[in-house]
Short mmCIF file of C-alpha atoms and ligand atoms in Angstrom, two decimals:
data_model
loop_
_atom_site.label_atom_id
_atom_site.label_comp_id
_atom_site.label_asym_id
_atom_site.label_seq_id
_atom_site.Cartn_x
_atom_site.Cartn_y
_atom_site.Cartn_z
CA UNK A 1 -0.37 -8.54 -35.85
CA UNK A 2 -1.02 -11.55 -34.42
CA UNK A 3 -1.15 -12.35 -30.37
CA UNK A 4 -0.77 -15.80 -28.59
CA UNK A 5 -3.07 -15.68 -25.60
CA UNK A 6 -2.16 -18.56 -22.52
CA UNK A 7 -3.18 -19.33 -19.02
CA UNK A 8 -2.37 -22.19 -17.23
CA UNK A 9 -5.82 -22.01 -15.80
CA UNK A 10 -7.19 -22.31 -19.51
CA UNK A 11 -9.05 -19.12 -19.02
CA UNK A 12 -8.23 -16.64 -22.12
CA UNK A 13 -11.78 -16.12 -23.68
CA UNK A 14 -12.42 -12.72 -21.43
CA UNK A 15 -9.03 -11.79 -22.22
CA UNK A 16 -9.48 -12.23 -25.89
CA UNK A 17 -12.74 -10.17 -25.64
CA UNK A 18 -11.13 -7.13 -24.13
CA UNK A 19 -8.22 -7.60 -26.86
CA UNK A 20 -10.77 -7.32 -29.58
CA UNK A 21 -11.97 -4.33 -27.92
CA UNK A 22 -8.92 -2.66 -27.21
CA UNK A 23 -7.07 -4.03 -30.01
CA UNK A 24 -9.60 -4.69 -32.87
CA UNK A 25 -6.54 -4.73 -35.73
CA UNK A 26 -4.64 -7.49 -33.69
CA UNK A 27 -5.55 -10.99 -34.33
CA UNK A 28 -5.55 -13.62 -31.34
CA UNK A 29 -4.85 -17.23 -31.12
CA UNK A 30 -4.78 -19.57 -28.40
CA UNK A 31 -2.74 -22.81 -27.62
CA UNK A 32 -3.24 -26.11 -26.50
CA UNK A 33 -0.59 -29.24 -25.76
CA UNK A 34 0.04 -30.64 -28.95
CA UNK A 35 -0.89 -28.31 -30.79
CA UNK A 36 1.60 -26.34 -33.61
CA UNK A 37 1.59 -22.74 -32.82
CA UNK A 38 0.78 -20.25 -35.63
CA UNK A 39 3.84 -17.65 -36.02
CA UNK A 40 3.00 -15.05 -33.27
CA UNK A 41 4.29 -11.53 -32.81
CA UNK A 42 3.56 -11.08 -28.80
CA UNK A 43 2.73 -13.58 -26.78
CA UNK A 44 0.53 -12.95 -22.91
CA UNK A 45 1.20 -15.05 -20.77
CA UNK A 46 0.33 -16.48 -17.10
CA UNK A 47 2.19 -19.80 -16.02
CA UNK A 48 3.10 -21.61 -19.20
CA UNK A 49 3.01 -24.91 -20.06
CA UNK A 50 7.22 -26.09 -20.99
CA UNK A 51 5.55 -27.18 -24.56
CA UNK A 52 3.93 -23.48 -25.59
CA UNK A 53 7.55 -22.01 -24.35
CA UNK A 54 9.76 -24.49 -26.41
CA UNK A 55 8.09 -23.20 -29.52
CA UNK A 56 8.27 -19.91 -28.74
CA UNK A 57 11.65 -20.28 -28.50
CA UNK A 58 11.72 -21.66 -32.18
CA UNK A 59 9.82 -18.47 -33.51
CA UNK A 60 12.16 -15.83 -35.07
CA UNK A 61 8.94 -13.25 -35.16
CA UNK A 62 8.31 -12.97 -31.84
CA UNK A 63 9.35 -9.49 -30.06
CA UNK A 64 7.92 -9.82 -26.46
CA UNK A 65 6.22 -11.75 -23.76
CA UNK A 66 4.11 -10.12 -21.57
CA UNK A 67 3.26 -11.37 -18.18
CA UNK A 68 -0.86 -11.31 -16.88
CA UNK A 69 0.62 -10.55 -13.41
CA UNK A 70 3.42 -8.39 -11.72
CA UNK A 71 5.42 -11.56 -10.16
CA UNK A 72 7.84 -13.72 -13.04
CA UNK A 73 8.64 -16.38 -11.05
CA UNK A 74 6.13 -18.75 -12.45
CA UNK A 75 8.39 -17.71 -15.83
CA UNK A 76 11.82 -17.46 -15.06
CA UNK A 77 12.03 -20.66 -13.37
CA UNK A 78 12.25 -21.84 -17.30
CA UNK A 79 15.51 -20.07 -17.37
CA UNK A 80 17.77 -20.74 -20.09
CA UNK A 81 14.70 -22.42 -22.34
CA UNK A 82 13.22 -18.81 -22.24
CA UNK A 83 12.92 -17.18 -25.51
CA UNK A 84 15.82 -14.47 -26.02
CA UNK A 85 12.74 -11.01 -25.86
CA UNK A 86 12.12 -8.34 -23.60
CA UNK A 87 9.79 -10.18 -20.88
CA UNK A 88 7.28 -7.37 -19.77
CA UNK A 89 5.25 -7.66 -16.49
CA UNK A 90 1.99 -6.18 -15.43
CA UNK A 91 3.29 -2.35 -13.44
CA UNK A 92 0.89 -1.52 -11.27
CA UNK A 93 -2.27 -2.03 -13.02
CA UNK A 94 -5.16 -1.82 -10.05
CA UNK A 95 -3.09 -4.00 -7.79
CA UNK A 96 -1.37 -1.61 -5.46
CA UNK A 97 -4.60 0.27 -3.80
CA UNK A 98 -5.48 -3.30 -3.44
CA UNK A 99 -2.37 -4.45 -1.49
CA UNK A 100 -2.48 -1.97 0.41
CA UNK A 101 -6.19 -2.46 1.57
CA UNK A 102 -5.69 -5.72 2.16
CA UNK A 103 -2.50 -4.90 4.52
CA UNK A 104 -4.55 -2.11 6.39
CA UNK A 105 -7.01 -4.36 7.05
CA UNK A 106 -4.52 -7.22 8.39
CA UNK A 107 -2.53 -4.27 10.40
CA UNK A 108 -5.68 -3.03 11.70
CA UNK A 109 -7.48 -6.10 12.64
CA UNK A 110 -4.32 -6.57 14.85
CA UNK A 111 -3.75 -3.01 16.17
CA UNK A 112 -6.90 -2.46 17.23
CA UNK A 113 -7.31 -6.50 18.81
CA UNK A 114 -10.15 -7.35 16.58
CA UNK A 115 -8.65 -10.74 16.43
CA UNK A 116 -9.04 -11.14 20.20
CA UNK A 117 -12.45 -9.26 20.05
CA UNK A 118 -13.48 -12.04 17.51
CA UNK A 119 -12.28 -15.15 19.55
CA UNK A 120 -14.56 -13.11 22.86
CA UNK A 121 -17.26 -12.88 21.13
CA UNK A 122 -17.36 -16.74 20.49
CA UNK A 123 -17.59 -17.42 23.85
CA UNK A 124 -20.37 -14.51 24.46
CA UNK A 125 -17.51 -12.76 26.40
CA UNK A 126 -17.71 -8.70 26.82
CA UNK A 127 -13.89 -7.20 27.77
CA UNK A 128 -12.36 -4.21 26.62
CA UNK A 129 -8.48 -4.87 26.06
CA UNK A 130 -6.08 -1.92 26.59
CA UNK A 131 -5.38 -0.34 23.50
CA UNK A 132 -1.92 -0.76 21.75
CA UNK A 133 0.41 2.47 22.16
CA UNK A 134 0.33 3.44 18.20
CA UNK A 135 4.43 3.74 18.28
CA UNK A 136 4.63 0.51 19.45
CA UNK A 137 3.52 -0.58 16.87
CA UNK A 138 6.27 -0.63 13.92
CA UNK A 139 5.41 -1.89 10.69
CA UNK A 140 8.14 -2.72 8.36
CA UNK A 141 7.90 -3.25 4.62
CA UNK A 142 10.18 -5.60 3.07
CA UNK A 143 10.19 -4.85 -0.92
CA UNK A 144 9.22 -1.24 -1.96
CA UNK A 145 8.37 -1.78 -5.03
CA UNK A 146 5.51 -1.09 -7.21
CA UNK A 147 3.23 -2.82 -4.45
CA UNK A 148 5.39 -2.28 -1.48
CA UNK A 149 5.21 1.81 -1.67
CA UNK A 150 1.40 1.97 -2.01
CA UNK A 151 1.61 -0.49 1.27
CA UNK A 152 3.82 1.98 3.00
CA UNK A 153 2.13 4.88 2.12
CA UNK A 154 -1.12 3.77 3.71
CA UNK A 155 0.38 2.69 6.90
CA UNK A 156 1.61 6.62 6.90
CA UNK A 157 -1.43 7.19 6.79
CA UNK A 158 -2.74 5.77 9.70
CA UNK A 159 0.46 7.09 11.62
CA UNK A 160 2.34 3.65 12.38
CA UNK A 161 6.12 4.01 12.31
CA UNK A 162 7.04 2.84 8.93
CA UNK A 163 10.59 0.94 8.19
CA UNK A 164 11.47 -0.06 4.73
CA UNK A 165 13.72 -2.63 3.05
CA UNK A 166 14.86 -2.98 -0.39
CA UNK A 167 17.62 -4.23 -2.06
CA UNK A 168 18.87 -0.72 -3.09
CA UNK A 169 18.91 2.35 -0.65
CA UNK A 170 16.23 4.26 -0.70
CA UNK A 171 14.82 7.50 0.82
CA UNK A 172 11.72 7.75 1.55
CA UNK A 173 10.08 10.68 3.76
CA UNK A 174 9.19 9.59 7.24
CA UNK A 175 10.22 6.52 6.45
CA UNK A 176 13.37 4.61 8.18
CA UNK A 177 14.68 2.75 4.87
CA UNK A 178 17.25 -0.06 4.83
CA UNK A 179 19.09 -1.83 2.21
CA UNK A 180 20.76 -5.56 1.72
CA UNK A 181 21.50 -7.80 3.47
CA UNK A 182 24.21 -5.99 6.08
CA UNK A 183 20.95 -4.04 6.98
CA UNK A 184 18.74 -7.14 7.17
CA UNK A 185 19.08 -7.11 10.94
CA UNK A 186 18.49 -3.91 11.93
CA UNK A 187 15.58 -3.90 10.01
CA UNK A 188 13.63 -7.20 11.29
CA UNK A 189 14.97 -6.17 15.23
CA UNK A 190 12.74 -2.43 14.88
CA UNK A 191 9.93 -4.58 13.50
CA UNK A 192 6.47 -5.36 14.98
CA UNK A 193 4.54 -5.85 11.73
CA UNK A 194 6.48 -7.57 8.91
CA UNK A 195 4.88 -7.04 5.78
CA UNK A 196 6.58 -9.43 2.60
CA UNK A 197 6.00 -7.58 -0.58
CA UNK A 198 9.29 -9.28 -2.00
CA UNK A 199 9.47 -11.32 -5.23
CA UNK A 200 10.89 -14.28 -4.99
CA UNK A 201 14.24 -14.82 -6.11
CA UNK A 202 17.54 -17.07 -5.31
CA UNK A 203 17.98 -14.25 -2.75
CA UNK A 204 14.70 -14.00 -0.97
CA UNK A 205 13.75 -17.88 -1.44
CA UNK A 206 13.32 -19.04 2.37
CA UNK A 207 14.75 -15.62 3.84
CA UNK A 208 12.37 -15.33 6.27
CA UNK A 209 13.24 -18.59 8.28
CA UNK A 210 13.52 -19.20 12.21
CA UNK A 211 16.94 -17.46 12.49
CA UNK A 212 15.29 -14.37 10.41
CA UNK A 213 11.84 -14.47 11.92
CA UNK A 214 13.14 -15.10 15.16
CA UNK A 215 14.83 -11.34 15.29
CA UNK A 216 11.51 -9.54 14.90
CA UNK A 217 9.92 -7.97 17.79
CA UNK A 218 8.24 -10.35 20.75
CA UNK A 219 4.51 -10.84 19.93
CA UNK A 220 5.51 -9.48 16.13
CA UNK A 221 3.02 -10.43 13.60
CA UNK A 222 3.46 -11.41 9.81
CA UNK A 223 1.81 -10.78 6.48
CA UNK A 224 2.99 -12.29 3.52
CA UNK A 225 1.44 -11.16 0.02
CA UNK A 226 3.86 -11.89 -1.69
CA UNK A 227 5.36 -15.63 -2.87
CA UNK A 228 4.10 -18.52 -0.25
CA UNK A 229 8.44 -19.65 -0.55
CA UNK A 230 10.13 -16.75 1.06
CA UNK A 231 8.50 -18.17 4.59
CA UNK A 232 10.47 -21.67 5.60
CA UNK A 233 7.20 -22.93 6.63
CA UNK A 234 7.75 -25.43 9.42
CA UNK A 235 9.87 -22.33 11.05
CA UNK A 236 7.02 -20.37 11.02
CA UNK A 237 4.89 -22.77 12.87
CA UNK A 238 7.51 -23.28 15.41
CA UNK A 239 7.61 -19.34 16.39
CA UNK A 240 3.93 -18.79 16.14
CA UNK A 241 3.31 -21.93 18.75
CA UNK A 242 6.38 -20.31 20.91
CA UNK A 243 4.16 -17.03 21.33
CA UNK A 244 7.12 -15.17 19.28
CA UNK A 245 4.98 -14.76 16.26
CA UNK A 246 1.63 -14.02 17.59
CA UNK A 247 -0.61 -14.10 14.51
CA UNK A 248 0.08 -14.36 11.08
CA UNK A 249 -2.17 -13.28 8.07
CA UNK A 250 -1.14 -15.20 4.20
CA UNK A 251 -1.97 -14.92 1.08
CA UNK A 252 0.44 -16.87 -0.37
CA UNK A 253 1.76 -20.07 0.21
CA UNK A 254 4.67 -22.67 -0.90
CA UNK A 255 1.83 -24.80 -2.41
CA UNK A 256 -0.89 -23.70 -3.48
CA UNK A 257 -3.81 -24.59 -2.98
CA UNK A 258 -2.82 -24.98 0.27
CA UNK A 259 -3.38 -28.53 0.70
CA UNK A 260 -5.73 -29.88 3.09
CA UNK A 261 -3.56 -31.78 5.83
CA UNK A 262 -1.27 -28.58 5.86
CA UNK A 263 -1.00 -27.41 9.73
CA UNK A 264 -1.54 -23.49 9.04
CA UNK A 265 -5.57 -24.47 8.33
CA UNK A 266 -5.58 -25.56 11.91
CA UNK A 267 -3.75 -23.06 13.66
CA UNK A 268 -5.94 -20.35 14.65
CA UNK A 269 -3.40 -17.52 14.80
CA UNK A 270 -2.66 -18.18 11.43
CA UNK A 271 -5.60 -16.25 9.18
CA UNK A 272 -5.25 -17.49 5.64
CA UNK A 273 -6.93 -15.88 1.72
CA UNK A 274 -6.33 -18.11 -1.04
CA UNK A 275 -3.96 -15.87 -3.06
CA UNK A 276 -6.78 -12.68 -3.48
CA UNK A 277 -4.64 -9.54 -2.10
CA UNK A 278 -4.12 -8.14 -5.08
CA UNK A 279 -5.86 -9.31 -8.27
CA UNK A 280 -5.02 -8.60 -12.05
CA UNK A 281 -7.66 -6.33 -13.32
CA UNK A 282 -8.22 -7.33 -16.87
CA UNK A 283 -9.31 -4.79 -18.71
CA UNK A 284 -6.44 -2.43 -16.84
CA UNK A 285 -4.26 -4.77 -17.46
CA UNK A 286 -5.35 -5.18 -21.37
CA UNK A 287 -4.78 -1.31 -21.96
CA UNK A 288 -1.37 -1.59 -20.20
CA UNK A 289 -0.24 -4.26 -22.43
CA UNK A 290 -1.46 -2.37 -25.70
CA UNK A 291 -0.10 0.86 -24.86
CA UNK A 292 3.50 -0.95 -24.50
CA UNK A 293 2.83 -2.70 -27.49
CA UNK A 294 2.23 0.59 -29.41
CA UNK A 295 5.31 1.42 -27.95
CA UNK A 296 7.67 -0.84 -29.03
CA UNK A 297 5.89 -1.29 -32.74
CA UNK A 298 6.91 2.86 -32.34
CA UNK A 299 10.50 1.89 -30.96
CA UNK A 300 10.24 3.26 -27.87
CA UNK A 301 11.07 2.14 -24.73
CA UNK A 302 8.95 0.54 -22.05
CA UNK A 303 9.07 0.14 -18.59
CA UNK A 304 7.96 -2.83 -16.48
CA UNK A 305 10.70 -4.78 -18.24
CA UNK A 306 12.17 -8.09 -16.51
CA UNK A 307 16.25 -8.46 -15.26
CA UNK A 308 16.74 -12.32 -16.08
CA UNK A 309 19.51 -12.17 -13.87
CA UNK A 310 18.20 -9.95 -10.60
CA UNK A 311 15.03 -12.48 -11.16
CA UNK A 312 12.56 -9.60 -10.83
P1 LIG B 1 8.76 -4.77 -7.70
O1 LIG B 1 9.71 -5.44 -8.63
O2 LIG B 1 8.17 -3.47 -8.14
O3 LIG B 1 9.50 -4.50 -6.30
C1 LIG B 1 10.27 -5.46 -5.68
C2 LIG B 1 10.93 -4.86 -4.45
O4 LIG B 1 11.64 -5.90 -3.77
C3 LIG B 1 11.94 -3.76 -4.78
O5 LIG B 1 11.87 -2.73 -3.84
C4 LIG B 1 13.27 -4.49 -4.67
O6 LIG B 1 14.38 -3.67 -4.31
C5 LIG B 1 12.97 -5.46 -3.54
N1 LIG B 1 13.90 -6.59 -3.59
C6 LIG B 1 14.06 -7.50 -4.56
N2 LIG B 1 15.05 -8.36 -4.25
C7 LIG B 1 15.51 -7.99 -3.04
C8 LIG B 1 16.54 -8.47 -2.20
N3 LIG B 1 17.29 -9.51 -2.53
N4 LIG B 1 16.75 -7.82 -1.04
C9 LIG B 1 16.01 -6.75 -0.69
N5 LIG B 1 15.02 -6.23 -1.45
C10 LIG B 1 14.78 -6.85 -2.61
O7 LIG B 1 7.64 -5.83 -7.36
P2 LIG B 1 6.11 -5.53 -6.96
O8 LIG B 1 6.07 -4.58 -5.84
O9 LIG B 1 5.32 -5.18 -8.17
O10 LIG B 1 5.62 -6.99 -6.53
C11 LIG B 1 6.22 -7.70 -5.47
C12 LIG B 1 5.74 -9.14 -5.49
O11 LIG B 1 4.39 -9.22 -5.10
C13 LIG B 1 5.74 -9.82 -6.87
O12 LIG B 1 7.04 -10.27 -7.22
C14 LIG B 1 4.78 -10.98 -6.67
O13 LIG B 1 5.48 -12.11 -6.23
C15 LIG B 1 3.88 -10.49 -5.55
N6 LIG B 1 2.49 -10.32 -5.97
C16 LIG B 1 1.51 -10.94 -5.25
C17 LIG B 1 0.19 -10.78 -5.57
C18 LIG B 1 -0.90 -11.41 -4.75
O14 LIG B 1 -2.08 -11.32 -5.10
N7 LIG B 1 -0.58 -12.02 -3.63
C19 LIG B 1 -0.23 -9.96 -6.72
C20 LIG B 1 0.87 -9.33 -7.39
C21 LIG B 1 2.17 -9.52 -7.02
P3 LIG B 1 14.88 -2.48 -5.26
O15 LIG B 1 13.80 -1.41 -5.17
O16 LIG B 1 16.16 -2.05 -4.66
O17 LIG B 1 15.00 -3.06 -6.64
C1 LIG B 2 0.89 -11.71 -9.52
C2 LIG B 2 0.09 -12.58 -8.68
O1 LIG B 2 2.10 -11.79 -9.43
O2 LIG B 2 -1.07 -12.80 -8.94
O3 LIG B 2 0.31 -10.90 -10.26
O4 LIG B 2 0.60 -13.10 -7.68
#
């Protein structure tokens, strides 16, 4: 069995080691741009260059594609030059507890006014605030997903009042769950904390603009962890510099690296990580991978499979 290895980054010789551990009967090749790939039955993937995907396309032996991450935007954006196999993403894989640290720390850090306890302590400045009445303090989830439930079920947790939304109904105990777009509204007006944990899609590209935004909760706060595109940018700016939006913690970002004349690396409400929340775990991710290629050289089914047409 042979297994095409590709990051855009370049990266693959850790991932071929833990392939030749986990996998010592499967042989695996990397690519380069102008090179001819050798006839490959899986290929793992993590933002492809249009070459390595046209000759994919072209091989009649390939059975899957497997993603190094859990979003497929990076891929489907390829659309019809995909290769016609299952596309397979990372499921969980070590990412989730790590989402949802990452939000409990950003829900926290606001909460509990560590962000104003910071800026005091700059100028030498000793004030107790009054603390935030806990049910005051909605946060809502939008995506509940592999990543969004572990999200939701820390902020349980902790006893905030939880609101979901997802593109299907859902129910989910002590949870107030909403679903599509006629429930959008409802869902953004009963929220203090919005947390994005939505792929992008045609649906959810620049969903969270001023008109969206602008329906959370005054002095609402927003964490995105998801894709940098779902947030129109400049609208974001315009609400956070309004006092709407009072602080804002992301992840992600339209562009990334951010680039250096952006206005969110000035804006001191704005706290910014450079795409960390949740990172793949290689040698989880590895196993995960084999096990679902054991599967399907079995027959059987697997899950974590891609809808070309939902986009997630
Ligand atoms: P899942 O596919 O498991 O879940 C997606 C959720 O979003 C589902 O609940 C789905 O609804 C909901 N959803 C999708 N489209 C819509 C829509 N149009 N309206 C309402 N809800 C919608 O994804 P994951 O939880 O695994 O990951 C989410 C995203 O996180 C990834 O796509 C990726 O972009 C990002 N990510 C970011 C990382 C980082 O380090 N910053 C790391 C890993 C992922 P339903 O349940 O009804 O299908
Ligand atoms: C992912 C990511 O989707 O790193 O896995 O964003």
């Amino acid at each position: 069995m042979r297994i095409l290895l590709y990051r855009g980054d370049g990266v693959i010789e850790p991932w071929a080691r833990e392939f030749a551990s986990i996998m010592p009967h499967a042989e695996t090749v990397g690519w380069k741009e102008g090179e001819v790939l050798a006839p490959c039955d899986y290929a793992v993937l993590w933002n492809p260059a249009p070459a390595l995907l046209e000759q994919l396309s072209l091989q009649s032996q390939l059975k899957a594609i497997f993603l190094m991450g859990a979003g497929v935007d990076a891929l489907l954006k390829f659309g019809a030059s995909l290769p016609e196999v299952p596309l397979v993403r990372l499921g969980d894989a070590g990412m989730g507890v790590q989402m949802a640290e990452y939000v409990a720390h950003a829900v926290l850090r606001y909460f509990r006014r560590f962000d104003e306890y910071e800026q005091q302590a700059r100028h030498g400045a000793w004030h107790p605030l009054p603390q935030i009445p806990k049910e005051e303090f909605s946060v809502g989830v939008m995506g509940l997903g592999r990543l969004g439930m572990p999200v939701v079920e820390a902020m349980r947790h902790f006893g905030f009042p939880v609101l979901g939304w997802s593109r299907t109904p859902k129910s989910i105990p002590g949870v107030e769950t909403y679903a599509g777009m006629d429930q959008l509204e409802p869902f953004l007006r009963g929220t203090r904390v919005l947390v994005c944990l939505l792929p992008l899609t045609s649906e959810t590209a620049n969903l969270l603009d001023r008109h969206n935004l602008g329906k959370l909760k005054p002095g609402a706060y927003l964490i995105n962890v998801s894709r940098g595109a779902i947030i129109a940018e400049p609208d974001l700016m315009t609400l956070i510099r309004s006092g709407h939006i009072a602080g804002a913690t992301l992840d992600v970002f339209r562009h990334e690296p951010l680039p250096a004349p952006h206005p969110f690396w000035n804006e001191p409400r704005i706290s910014i990580t450079p795409h960390i929340s949740a990172l793949t775990m290689r040698l989880e991710a590895v196993r995960q991978i084999a096990d679902k290629i054991a599967a399907l050289e079995n027959g059987q089914p697997v899950g974590d499979l891609v809808d070309r047409t939902l986009g997630y």
